[in-house]
Amino acid sequence: MNKVMSNKLVIALYVLPALLLVGVLIFIPLILSGYYGLMEWDGIGTMKFIGLENYSNAIKDLKFWDSAWHSLLLAIFSTLSLVIYLAVSLILASKIKGADLLRKIYLIPMLLSSVAIAQLWIKVFNPTNGMLNNILMAIGVDSPPAWLAEPKFVLFAIFVPILWQYAGFYILIYYAALKNIPESLVEAAKIDGASALQIAYKIKIPLIMGVIKVTIVLAIVGSLKYFDLIYVMTGGGPNGASEVMASYMYKLAFASNDFGYGSAIGFLLLIITLIVTVIIRKLTATKEELQY
């Protein structure tokens, strides 16, 4: 009995530093965010307790729901883009010539900061001398749009660099999972006459389905809290057409000095993200996983 207690104490001592780190860096800020959301506060002066007024105002705030809708569109786009990443990974894992070089090229965006990527794509989308509009004019488009200045185009213009930014990350994950599939299974399928598409659809994809489910959750959660590239490229404009929940929260807390309301928006963002994550996990879980 004493030996068992001693082992448990040793395990607890090993786990304690990690628990303290998680508590200080994650749980305490989350609790404080919810607490500040109950206050009327400019971030510097005296706080005034106003209960759930900030949360009630957020629910009635049309700008908040617009930003939530834009975040949802980004999450849908990011999830659909996983199909492209998976297709590229399947091609790279099929031993094509230059696969190693292509993998290194796809990883380049991961080495750049979001600010650098934003500045790069701002120049690409420049309406007067940007590369994209120059190409469109060269093929006969008379008046290409100002991509980042027109509300009907700005969201889709932002989605493109986001897809480019995270291509290497997801391709690397899928590629590593595909390389772990036993080669004997693929060879046996080829002997039985299976085509490359049949091997991909009936063997490779089912065997890495667990990894695919994880990337779906990562893509959706990451999209809901996405901030930096959008803020640098458009600042949420024009007229809020590219505002997402994280950028709206930032503007309220730090630009408008409404720290209490901004904290409430941040806490609601957390709740929405948790709810969406649970829903996605339920939808993608197998029968065996649902039993636990």
mmCIF file of N, CA, C and O in Angstrom, residues 33 48 128 199 207 210 214 224 244 249:
data_model
loop_
_atom_site.group_PDB
_atom_site.id
_atom_site.type_symbol
_atom_site.label_atom_id
_atom_site.label_comp_id
_atom_site.label_asym_id
_atom_site.label_seq_id
_atom_site.Cartn_x
_atom_site.Cartn_y
_atom_site.Cartn_z
ATOM 1 N N SER A 33 -10.863 36.461 -18.261
ATOM 2 C CA SER A 33 -11.602 37.014 -19.399
ATOM 3 C C SER A 33 -13.100 37.022 -19.119
ATOM 4 O O SER A 33 -13.791 38.010 -19.375
ATOM 5 N N LYS A 48 -16.209 48.658 -12.833
ATOM 6 C CA LYS A 48 -17.561 48.750 -12.291
ATOM 7 C C LYS A 48 -18.332 47.492 -12.668
ATOM 8 O O LYS A 48 -18.467 47.174 -13.846
ATOM 9 N N THR A 128 -3.713 48.673 -58.737
ATOM 10 C CA THR A 128 -3.098 49.388 -59.860
ATOM 11 C C THR A 128 -1.904 48.653 -60.462
ATOM 12 O O THR A 128 -1.786 48.545 -61.676
ATOM 13 N N ILE A 199 -7.024 2.796 -54.813
ATOM 14 C CA ILE A 199 -6.100 2.619 -53.686
ATOM 15 C C ILE A 199 -6.200 3.805 -52.729
ATOM 16 O O ILE A 199 -6.238 3.631 -51.501
ATOM 17 N N LEU A 207 -7.376 4.527 -43.853
ATOM 18 C CA LEU A 207 -6.347 4.218 -42.865
ATOM 19 C C LEU A 207 -5.832 5.463 -42.142
ATOM 20 O O LEU A 207 -5.281 5.361 -41.045
ATOM 21 N N GLY A 210 -8.306 8.893 -38.874
ATOM 22 C CA GLY A 210 -8.106 9.506 -37.564
ATOM 23 C C GLY A 210 -7.343 10.815 -37.666
ATOM 24 O O GLY A 210 -7.683 11.806 -37.001
ATOM 25 N N VAL A 214 -8.630 14.854 -36.934
ATOM 26 C CA VAL A 214 -7.879 15.815 -36.115
ATOM 27 C C VAL A 214 -7.648 17.109 -36.886
ATOM 28 O O VAL A 214 -7.797 18.216 -36.343
ATOM 29 N N LEU A 224 -11.824 29.945 -36.358
ATOM 30 C CA LEU A 224 -12.699 30.730 -35.490
ATOM 31 C C LEU A 224 -11.924 31.774 -34.686
ATOM 32 O O LEU A 224 -12.472 32.820 -34.334
ATOM 33 N N VAL A 244 -13.678 39.599 -38.374
ATOM 34 C CA VAL A 244 -13.912 38.305 -37.736
ATOM 35 C C VAL A 244 -14.001 38.524 -36.235
ATOM 36 O O VAL A 244 -13.727 39.617 -35.734
ATOM 37 N N MET A 249 -13.091 41.728 -31.370
ATOM 38 C CA MET A 249 -12.743 41.760 -29.953
ATOM 39 C C MET A 249 -11.560 42.697 -29.714
ATOM 40 O O MET A 249 -11.561 43.509 -28.782
#
